[in-house]
Coordinates of C-alpha atoms in Angstrom, one line a residue:
X1 CA 0.0 0.0 0.0
X2 CA 1.5 3.4 -1.1
X3 CA 0.6 7.0 -0.6
X4 CA -1.3 8.7 -3.4
X5 CA -0.8 12.4 -2.4
X6 CA 1.3 14.5 -4.7
X7 CA 3.7 15.2 -1.7
X8 CA 4.6 11.6 -0.9
X9 CA 3.4 9.6 -3.9
X10 CA 4.3 5.9 -3.8
X11 CA 6.0 6.1 -0.4
X12 CA 5.1 3.9 2.6
X13 CA 2.4 5.5 4.8
X14 CA 4.4 4.5 7.9
X15 CA 7.5 6.3 6.6
X16 CA 5.6 9.3 5.7
X17 CA 4.0 9.4 9.1
X18 CA 7.5 9.4 10.8
X19 CA 8.8 12.0 8.3
X20 CA 5.8 14.3 8.8
X21 CA 6.0 14.0 12.6
X22 CA 9.7 14.7 12.9
X23 CA 9.6 17.5 10.3
X24 CA 6.4 19.3 11.2
X25 CA 5.7 18.5 14.8
X26 CA 9.1 18.7 16.5
X27 CA 8.0 21.7 18.4
X28 CA 5.6 19.4 20.3
X29 CA 8.2 16.9 21.5
X30 CA 9.0 19.0 24.6
X31 CA 5.4 19.2 25.6
X32 CA 5.1 15.4 25.2
X33 CA 8.1 14.9 27.4
X34 CA 6.7 17.3 30.0
X35 CA 3.3 15.5 29.8
X36 CA 5.0 12.2 30.6
X37 CA 7.1 13.6 33.4
X38 CA 4.0 15.1 35.0
X39 CA 2.5 11.7 35.1
X40 CA -0.8 12.7 33.6
X41 CA -2.5 9.6 32.4
X42 CA -6.0 8.7 31.3
X43 CA -8.3 7.0 33.7
X44 CA -8.4 3.9 31.6
X45 CA -4.8 2.7 30.9
X46 CA -4.1 1.7 27.4
X47 CA -3.4 -2.0 27.0
X48 CA -3.1 -4.4 24.1
X49 CA -6.7 -5.5 24.8
X50 CA -8.9 -2.4 25.0
X51 CA -11.7 -4.5 26.7
X52 CA -9.4 -6.0 29.4
X53 CA -11.1 -5.6 32.9
X54 CA -9.8 -2.6 34.7
X55 CA -10.1 -1.3 38.3
X56 CA -12.0 2.0 38.9
X57 CA -10.7 4.9 41.0
X58 CA -12.2 3.4 44.2
X59 CA -14.3 0.4 45.3
X60 CA -17.5 0.2 43.2
X61 CA -21.0 -0.4 44.6
X62 CA -22.2 -1.5 41.1
X63 CA -20.6 -3.9 38.7
X64 CA -23.1 -3.4 35.9
X65 CA -26.0 -1.2 34.8
X66 CA -29.4 -2.0 33.3
X67 CA -30.9 1.2 31.9
X68 CA -34.7 1.1 31.2
X69 CA -35.1 4.1 29.0
X70 CA -38.7 5.2 28.4
X71 CA -38.1 7.2 25.2
X72 CA -40.7 9.8 24.4
X73 CA -40.9 11.1 27.9
X74 CA -43.5 9.7 30.4
X75 CA -45.8 12.1 32.2
X76 CA -44.5 12.5 35.7
X77 CA -47.8 14.2 36.6
X78 CA -49.8 11.1 35.9
X79 CA -47.4 8.5 37.2
X80 CA -45.3 9.8 40.1
X81 CA -45.9 13.4 41.1
X82 CA -49.5 13.9 42.2
X83 CA -50.6 17.6 42.5
X84 CA -53.9 18.3 44.3
X85 CA -53.6 22.0 43.1
X86 CA -53.4 20.9 39.5
X87 CA -56.6 18.8 40.0
X88 CA -58.3 21.7 41.7
X89 CA -57.5 24.3 39.0
X90 CA -58.1 21.9 36.1
X91 CA -59.3 23.8 33.0
X92 CA -58.1 27.2 34.2
X93 CA -55.2 29.3 32.9
X94 CA -51.9 28.9 34.8
X95 CA -50.6 31.8 36.9
X96 CA -48.8 34.3 34.6
X97 CA -45.7 34.2 36.8
X98 CA -45.4 30.4 36.2
X99 CA -44.9 30.9 32.5
X100 CA -42.6 34.0 32.6
X101 CA -39.7 33.4 30.2
X102 CA -40.8 29.8 29.5
X103 CA -40.4 28.2 26.1
X104 CA -42.3 25.2 25.0
X105 CA -42.0 22.9 22.0
X106 CA -45.5 23.1 20.5
X107 CA -47.9 24.3 23.2
X108 CA -50.2 27.3 22.9
X109 CA -49.4 29.9 25.6
X110 CA -53.1 30.1 26.4
X111 CA -53.4 26.4 27.1
X112 CA -55.2 25.6 30.4
X113 CA -54.1 23.4 33.2
X114 CA -54.8 19.7 33.0
X115 CA -55.3 17.8 36.2
X116 CA -54.0 14.3 36.7
X117 CA -55.9 11.6 34.8
X118 CA -55.5 8.8 37.3
X119 CA -55.9 8.0 41.0
X120 CA -52.9 8.0 43.3
X121 CA -52.2 6.2 46.6
X122 CA -49.3 5.5 49.0
X123 CA -47.5 2.2 48.8
X124 CA -44.9 0.2 50.8
X125 CA -43.3 0.9 54.1
X126 CA -41.8 4.1 52.6
X127 CA -45.2 5.5 51.7
X128 CA -44.3 6.5 48.2
X129 CA -47.1 8.0 46.2
X130 CA -47.8 6.3 42.9
X131 CA -50.4 6.2 40.1
X132 CA -52.9 3.4 39.8
X133 CA -51.2 2.6 36.5
X134 CA -48.1 1.2 38.4
X135 CA -49.4 -1.6 40.5
X136 CA -46.3 -3.8 40.0
X137 CA -43.9 -1.0 40.8
X138 CA -45.9 -0.5 44.0
X139 CA -44.9 -4.1 45.0
X140 CA -41.2 -3.2 44.9
X141 CA -41.3 0.5 45.8
X142 CA -39.4 -0.2 49.0
X143 CA -36.4 -1.3 46.8
X144 CA -36.2 1.8 44.7
X145 CA -35.3 5.5 45.0
X146 CA -37.7 7.9 43.3
X147 CA -36.2 11.2 42.1
X148 CA -39.0 13.8 41.5
X149 CA -36.7 16.8 40.8
X150 CA -34.9 15.9 37.6
X151 CA -34.4 18.7 35.0
X152 CA -32.6 19.0 31.7
X153 CA -31.5 21.6 29.1
X154 CA -33.4 20.3 26.0
X155 CA -37.1 20.1 25.1
X156 CA -37.1 18.2 21.8
X157 CA -36.7 14.4 21.8
X158 CA -33.5 13.7 19.9
X159 CA -31.3 16.4 21.5
X160 CA -32.8 15.6 25.0
X161 CA -32.1 11.8 24.6
X162 CA -28.6 12.5 23.4
X163 CA -28.1 14.9 26.3
X164 CA -29.3 12.3 28.7
X165 CA -26.9 9.7 27.4
X166 CA -23.8 11.7 26.4
X167 CA -23.9 14.9 28.5
X168 CA -24.4 17.0 25.3
X169 CA -27.3 17.6 23.0
X170 CA -24.9 17.6 20.0
X171 CA -23.9 14.5 18.1
X172 CA -20.4 13.0 18.5
X173 CA -20.0 12.5 22.2
X174 CA -19.6 9.0 23.8
X175 CA -22.6 7.5 25.6
X176 CA -22.7 6.6 29.2
X177 CA -22.5 2.9 28.3
X178 CA -19.4 3.6 26.2
X179 CA -17.8 5.5 29.1
X180 CA -18.6 2.6 31.4
X181 CA -16.9 0.1 29.1
X182 CA -14.0 2.4 28.5
X183 CA -13.4 2.8 32.3
X184 CA -14.1 -0.8 33.4
X185 CA -13.4 -3.0 30.4
X186 CA -15.6 -6.1 29.8
X187 CA -16.1 -9.1 32.1
X188 CA -17.5 -11.4 29.4
X189 CA -15.4 -12.5 26.5
X190 CA -18.2 -14.3 24.7
X191 CA -20.7 -11.4 24.6
X192 CA -20.4 -7.7 23.9
X193 CA -19.8 -5.6 27.0
X194 CA -22.6 -3.1 26.0
X195 CA -25.8 -4.4 24.6
X196 CA -28.9 -2.5 23.5
X197 CA -32.5 -3.6 22.8
X198 CA -35.4 -1.5 21.3
X199 CA -39.1 -2.0 21.6
X200 CA -42.2 0.2 21.4
X201 CA -43.8 1.9 18.4
X202 CA -40.5 3.0 16.9
X203 CA -36.8 3.4 17.6
X204 CA -35.5 6.2 19.8
X205 CA -35.5 9.6 18.3
X206 CA -31.8 10.1 19.0
X207 CA -30.9 7.0 17.1
X208 CA -27.6 5.2 17.5
X209 CA -25.9 8.3 19.1
X210 CA -27.6 7.2 22.3
X211 CA -25.4 4.1 22.5
X212 CA -22.5 5.3 20.3
X213 CA -18.8 5.7 21.3
X214 CA -18.4 9.2 19.8
X215 CA -14.7 9.9 19.7
X216 CA -13.8 6.9 21.9
X217 CA -12.6 3.8 19.9
X218 CA -15.7 2.1 18.4
X219 CA -14.9 -1.1 20.4
X220 CA -16.8 0.7 23.2
X221 CA -20.0 1.2 21.3
X222 CA -23.2 -0.5 22.2
X223 CA -24.3 -3.5 20.1
X224 CA -28.0 -3.6 19.1
X225 CA -29.5 -7.0 19.7
X226 CA -32.7 -8.5 18.4
X227 CA -35.0 -10.3 20.8
X228 CA -35.8 -13.1 18.4
X229 CA -33.6 -15.5 16.4
X230 CA -30.0 -14.6 16.1
X231 CA -29.3 -11.7 18.4
X232 CA -27.3 -10.1 15.5
X233 CA -28.1 -10.6 11.9
X234 CA -26.0 -13.1 9.9
X235 CA -24.5 -14.6 13.1
X236 CA -25.3 -18.1 11.8
X237 CA -23.2 -19.6 9.0
X238 CA -24.9 -19.8 5.6
X239 CA -25.5 -23.2 4.1
X240 CA -22.4 -24.9 2.8
X241 CA -20.0 -23.1 5.3
X242 CA -18.7 -25.5 8.0
X243 CA -16.4 -24.7 10.9
X244 CA -13.3 -25.6 9.0
X245 CA -14.0 -23.2 6.2
X246 CA -15.0 -20.5 8.6
X247 CA -11.8 -20.8 10.7
X248 CA -9.6 -20.7 7.6
X249 CA -11.4 -17.6 6.4
X250 CA -11.2 -15.9 9.8
X251 CA -7.5 -16.7 10.1
X252 CA -6.8 -15.2 6.7
X253 CA -8.8 -12.1 7.5
X254 CA -7.0 -11.8 10.9
X255 CA -3.6 -12.0 9.3
X256 CA -4.5 -9.3 6.7
X257 CA -5.9 -7.0 9.4
X258 CA -2.8 -7.5 11.6
X259 CA -0.6 -6.6 8.7
X260 CA -2.7 -3.5 8.1
X261 CA -2.6 -2.6 11.8
X262 CA 1.2 -2.9 12.0
X263 CA 1.5 -0.6 9.0
X264 CA -1.3 2.0 9.7
X265 CA -1.4 1.9 13.5
X266 CA -5.1 2.6 13.3
X267 CA -7.0 1.5 16.5
X268 CA -10.1 1.0 14.5
X269 CA -8.4 -2.0 12.9
X270 CA -8.1 -3.5 16.4
X271 CA -11.8 -3.0 16.8
X272 CA -12.4 -4.8 13.5
X273 CA -10.3 -7.7 14.7
X274 CA -12.1 -7.9 18.0
X275 CA -15.5 -7.8 16.3
X276 CA -14.6 -10.8 14.1
X277 CA -13.4 -12.8 17.1
X278 CA -16.4 -11.8 19.2
X279 CA -18.8 -12.8 16.4
X280 CA -17.1 -16.2 16.2
X281 CA -17.5 -16.8 19.9
X282 CA -21.1 -15.5 19.8
X283 CA -22.1 -18.3 17.4
X284 CA -22.1 -20.4 20.6
X285 CA -23.0 -17.9 23.3
X286 CA -25.7 -16.0 21.3
X287 CA -28.1 -19.0 20.8
X288 CA -27.6 -20.0 24.4
X289 CA -28.5 -16.5 25.6
X290 CA -31.6 -16.4 23.5
X291 CA -32.8 -19.8 24.5
X292 CA -35.3 -19.1 27.3
X293 CA -36.8 -22.6 27.2
X294 CA -35.0 -23.6 30.4
X295 CA -36.4 -20.6 32.3
X296 CA -39.0 -21.8 34.8
X297 CA -42.6 -21.0 33.9
X298 CA -43.0 -18.9 37.1
X299 CA -40.2 -16.7 35.9
X300 CA -41.7 -16.2 32.5
X301 CA -45.1 -15.5 34.1
X302 CA -43.5 -13.0 36.5
X303 CA -42.1 -11.0 33.6
X304 CA -45.2 -11.5 31.4
X305 CA -43.1 -13.1 28.7
X306 CA -44.8 -15.0 25.9
X307 CA -42.2 -17.4 24.4
X308 CA -41.6 -16.7 20.7
X309 CA -43.1 -13.2 20.9
X310 CA -40.8 -10.1 20.9
X311 CA -41.7 -7.7 23.7
X312 CA -40.3 -5.3 26.3
X313 CA -40.9 -8.0 28.9
X314 CA -38.7 -10.4 26.9
X315 CA -36.0 -7.8 26.7
X316 CA -36.1 -7.4 30.5
X317 CA -35.6 -11.1 30.9
X318 CA -32.8 -11.1 28.4
X319 CA -31.2 -8.1 30.3
X320 CA -31.1 -10.3 33.4
X321 CA -29.6 -13.2 31.5
X322 CA -27.0 -10.8 30.0
X323 CA -26.1 -9.4 33.4
X324 CA -25.7 -13.0 34.7
X325 CA -23.2 -13.6 31.9
X326 CA -21.0 -10.6 32.7
X327 CA -22.3 -8.0 30.3
X328 CA -21.3 -4.6 31.8
X329 CA -24.1 -2.3 30.4
X330 CA -27.5 -3.2 29.1
X331 CA -30.0 -0.6 27.8
X332 CA -33.6 -1.2 26.9
X333 CA -35.3 1.6 24.8
X334 CA -39.0 1.7 24.7
X335 CA -40.1 4.6 22.5
X336 CA -43.8 5.0 23.1
X337 CA -44.4 7.8 25.6
X338 CA -44.9 10.9 23.5
X339 CA -48.5 11.6 24.5
X340 CA -49.4 15.0 22.9
X341 CA -52.9 13.6 22.6
X342 CA -54.8 10.4 23.6
X343 CA -52.9 10.6 26.9
X344 CA -55.2 8.6 29.0
X345 CA -55.5 5.5 26.8
X346 CA -51.9 5.5 25.6
X347 CA -50.4 6.0 29.0
X348 CA -52.4 3.1 30.3
X349 CA -51.3 0.9 27.4
X350 CA -47.6 1.9 27.9
X351 CA -47.7 0.9 31.6
X352 CA -49.5 -2.4 30.8
X353 CA -46.5 -3.2 28.4
X354 CA -43.8 -2.2 30.8
X355 CA -44.7 -2.0 34.5
X356 CA -44.9 -5.7 35.2
X357 CA -41.6 -6.5 33.5
X358 CA -39.7 -3.6 35.2
X359 CA -40.9 -4.8 38.7
X360 CA -40.1 -8.4 37.8
X361 CA -36.6 -7.4 36.9
X362 CA -36.1 -5.9 40.4
X363 CA -37.6 -9.0 42.0
X364 CA -35.5 -11.4 39.9
X365 CA -32.2 -9.6 40.5
X366 CA -33.0 -9.4 44.2
X367 CA -33.8 -13.1 44.6
X368 CA -30.6 -14.0 42.8
X369 CA -28.4 -11.8 45.0
X370 CA -27.6 -9.6 42.0
X371 CA -29.5 -6.4 42.9
X372 CA -26.9 -5.2 45.4
X373 CA -24.3 -4.8 42.6
X374 CA -26.6 -4.1 39.6
X375 CA -27.7 -0.5 39.1
X376 CA -31.2 -0.3 37.5
X377 CA -32.3 3.0 36.1
X378 CA -35.8 4.0 34.8
X379 CA -36.8 7.2 33.1
X380 CA -37.1 9.2 29.9
X381 CA -35.5 12.3 28.4
X382 CA -37.8 14.9 30.1
X383 CA -41.3 15.3 31.6
X384 CA -44.7 16.6 30.4
X385 CA -46.4 20.0 30.9
X386 CA -49.1 20.6 33.5
X387 CA -50.9 22.5 30.6
X388 CA -53.1 20.6 28.2
X389 CA -52.4 19.9 24.6
X390 CA -54.4 18.0 22.0
X391 CA -57.9 19.1 23.0
X392 CA -58.3 17.9 26.6
X393 CA -56.1 14.8 26.6
X394 CA -52.4 15.5 26.0
X395 CA -49.3 17.2 27.4
X396 CA -46.3 18.8 25.7
X397 CA -42.6 18.3 26.3
X398 CA -41.3 19.7 29.5
X399 CA -37.6 19.9 30.6
X400 CA -38.1 21.8 33.9
X401 CA -39.2 18.9 36.0
X402 CA -39.6 15.1 35.6
X403 CA -39.2 11.9 37.6
X404 CA -36.9 8.9 37.4
X405 CA -36.3 6.0 39.7
X406 CA -33.2 3.9 40.5
X407 CA -32.6 0.7 42.3
X408 CA -29.8 -1.6 43.5
X409 CA -26.0 -1.0 43.0
X410 CA -25.6 1.3 46.1
X411 CA -28.8 3.2 45.8
X412 CA -30.7 4.0 49.1
X413 CA -33.9 2.0 48.8
X414 CA -37.4 3.3 49.8
X415 CA -36.3 7.0 49.3
X416 CA -38.2 9.8 47.5
X417 CA -36.0 12.7 46.7
X418 CA -36.9 16.2 45.6
X419 CA -40.0 18.2 45.2
X420 CA -41.7 20.3 42.5
X421 CA -44.0 23.3 42.8
X422 CA -47.8 23.0 43.3
X423 CA -48.3 22.5 39.6
X424 CA -45.4 20.1 38.9
X425 CA -43.9 22.8 36.6
X426 CA -40.5 23.5 38.2
X427 CA -38.3 21.4 40.4
X428 CA -37.9 23.3 43.7
X429 CA -36.0 21.1 46.1
X430 CA -33.0 18.8 45.8
X431 CA -32.8 19.5 42.0
X432 CA -31.0 16.9 40.0
X433 CA -29.6 17.8 36.6
X434 CA -28.7 15.2 33.9
X435 CA -25.0 15.8 34.7
X436 CA -25.7 15.0 38.3
X437 CA -27.4 11.8 37.4
X438 CA -24.5 10.7 35.2
X439 CA -22.0 11.7 37.9
X440 CA -23.9 9.5 40.3
X441 CA -23.9 6.6 37.9
X442 CA -20.1 6.8 37.5
X443 CA -19.7 7.2 41.3
X444 CA -21.6 4.0 41.9
X445 CA -19.3 2.3 39.3
X446 CA -16.3 3.5 41.2
X447 CA -15.3 6.6 39.3
X448 CA -14.6 10.2 40.1
X449 CA -16.5 11.7 37.1
X450 CA -14.1 14.5 36.8
X451 CA -11.2 12.1 36.3
X452 CA -12.7 9.6 33.8
X453 CA -11.5 11.5 30.8
X454 CA -10.4 11.1 27.2
X455 CA -8.2 13.5 25.3
X456 CA -9.7 14.6 22.0
X457 CA -9.0 17.6 19.8
X458 CA -6.6 19.1 22.3
X459 CA -8.6 18.8 25.5
X460 CA -9.8 16.3 28.0
X461 CA -13.5 15.4 27.6
X462 CA -15.7 13.7 30.2
X463 CA -19.3 12.4 30.3
X464 CA -20.4 15.3 32.6
X465 CA -18.8 18.1 30.5
X466 CA -17.7 20.6 33.1
X467 CA -20.6 20.3 35.5
X468 CA -22.4 17.8 37.7
X469 CA -22.0 16.3 41.2
X470 CA -23.0 12.9 42.5
X471 CA -26.3 13.0 44.3
X472 CA -25.2 12.0 47.8
X473 CA -28.7 11.8 49.3
X474 CA -29.6 8.7 47.2
X475 CA -26.4 6.8 47.9
X476 CA -26.8 4.0 50.5

């Protein structure tokens, strides 16, 4: 392989790289030496195996994460944050001071207040107040921490989802799952360290950026799994290809990739080599993972799984099976919660599809002794307005206040954190920004979020940008 530029035509790229570096970049050698002497290193040391297990900054409470992402934004006002005043003033205009300086995505400024659509009651020893739509979560509410004071910076789906996952509403940053894999490496050698499922009416608005690696090496990206058949397309060999042919082919490809790697020094070639090797191992581990025939009937019933039928419930069961097999980060997207209209019927349907399985996951992890070191997170990208949209049965996007819950992995159980105002419009006490949530996730995984960094374009980047603090009150 030779260069094709008019400056170095027909010369070895490796030789050109050395010549260019020594000729044009010599002024940077002193800085490199000083950098080394200062002992400044990345949080994740570089090794020959980018997925080798690594130790965090301090002892971790959580070894793995299961993120249940309710894309589209569930209505906190109809599920978690009951407001008697909102019910009392249903159909009236909100106080003018409430909307001062407020921007909304689509809502008419003259929209009236919309009271909660469902009944609420207190559950568990902790007395958490939940909607009647969440009877299964009510059974495990003493095992979760509910945060009613979340807020974010974006009020449209794609940027808000990307903000939630990468700490920025812009494309190109690594996701929280990628940062986790970068910092800790992978436990399993037979399955990807970061796995993603999708269910609901469509895929997440933010697309693959929600589980991408951004400027990190792509070996840390999430891998999308299907919940039926091969977890990844074309994992099975085609007719006429036996193990001997496959191994010969892979050996040849590996040798060519290794030659290219030695010449070009491109880390993406290492990712390609790892991907081929992982795919080969997954021809055994993949079918075993997807085979739920040995799961007891009472477990299937607990999740609400119908064998052979893709569903959010099946994805929850597969998430537990992946966690058992050492997968570091599993995320389940369920894009179905964008109720600008038809709120009452659709919200009920969404909860029927998800509530049982989410609670079953908590119960299942707990009975297996896994909840204590598995962090489970539930939530969407923002909340919904207390004002009506879509006639009298819908709510608009709302970044000022929403609710999430967390369980296991060092989270204080049975806690309700934060408050909002009388109309559920603004978070008013113990406010938790997206950066604070991500700092807390990294803290439970054993990291100081300010020190888990990656140098790119001349500066050190991190998941939490330049903000965020772990939420100490929800840590056990």
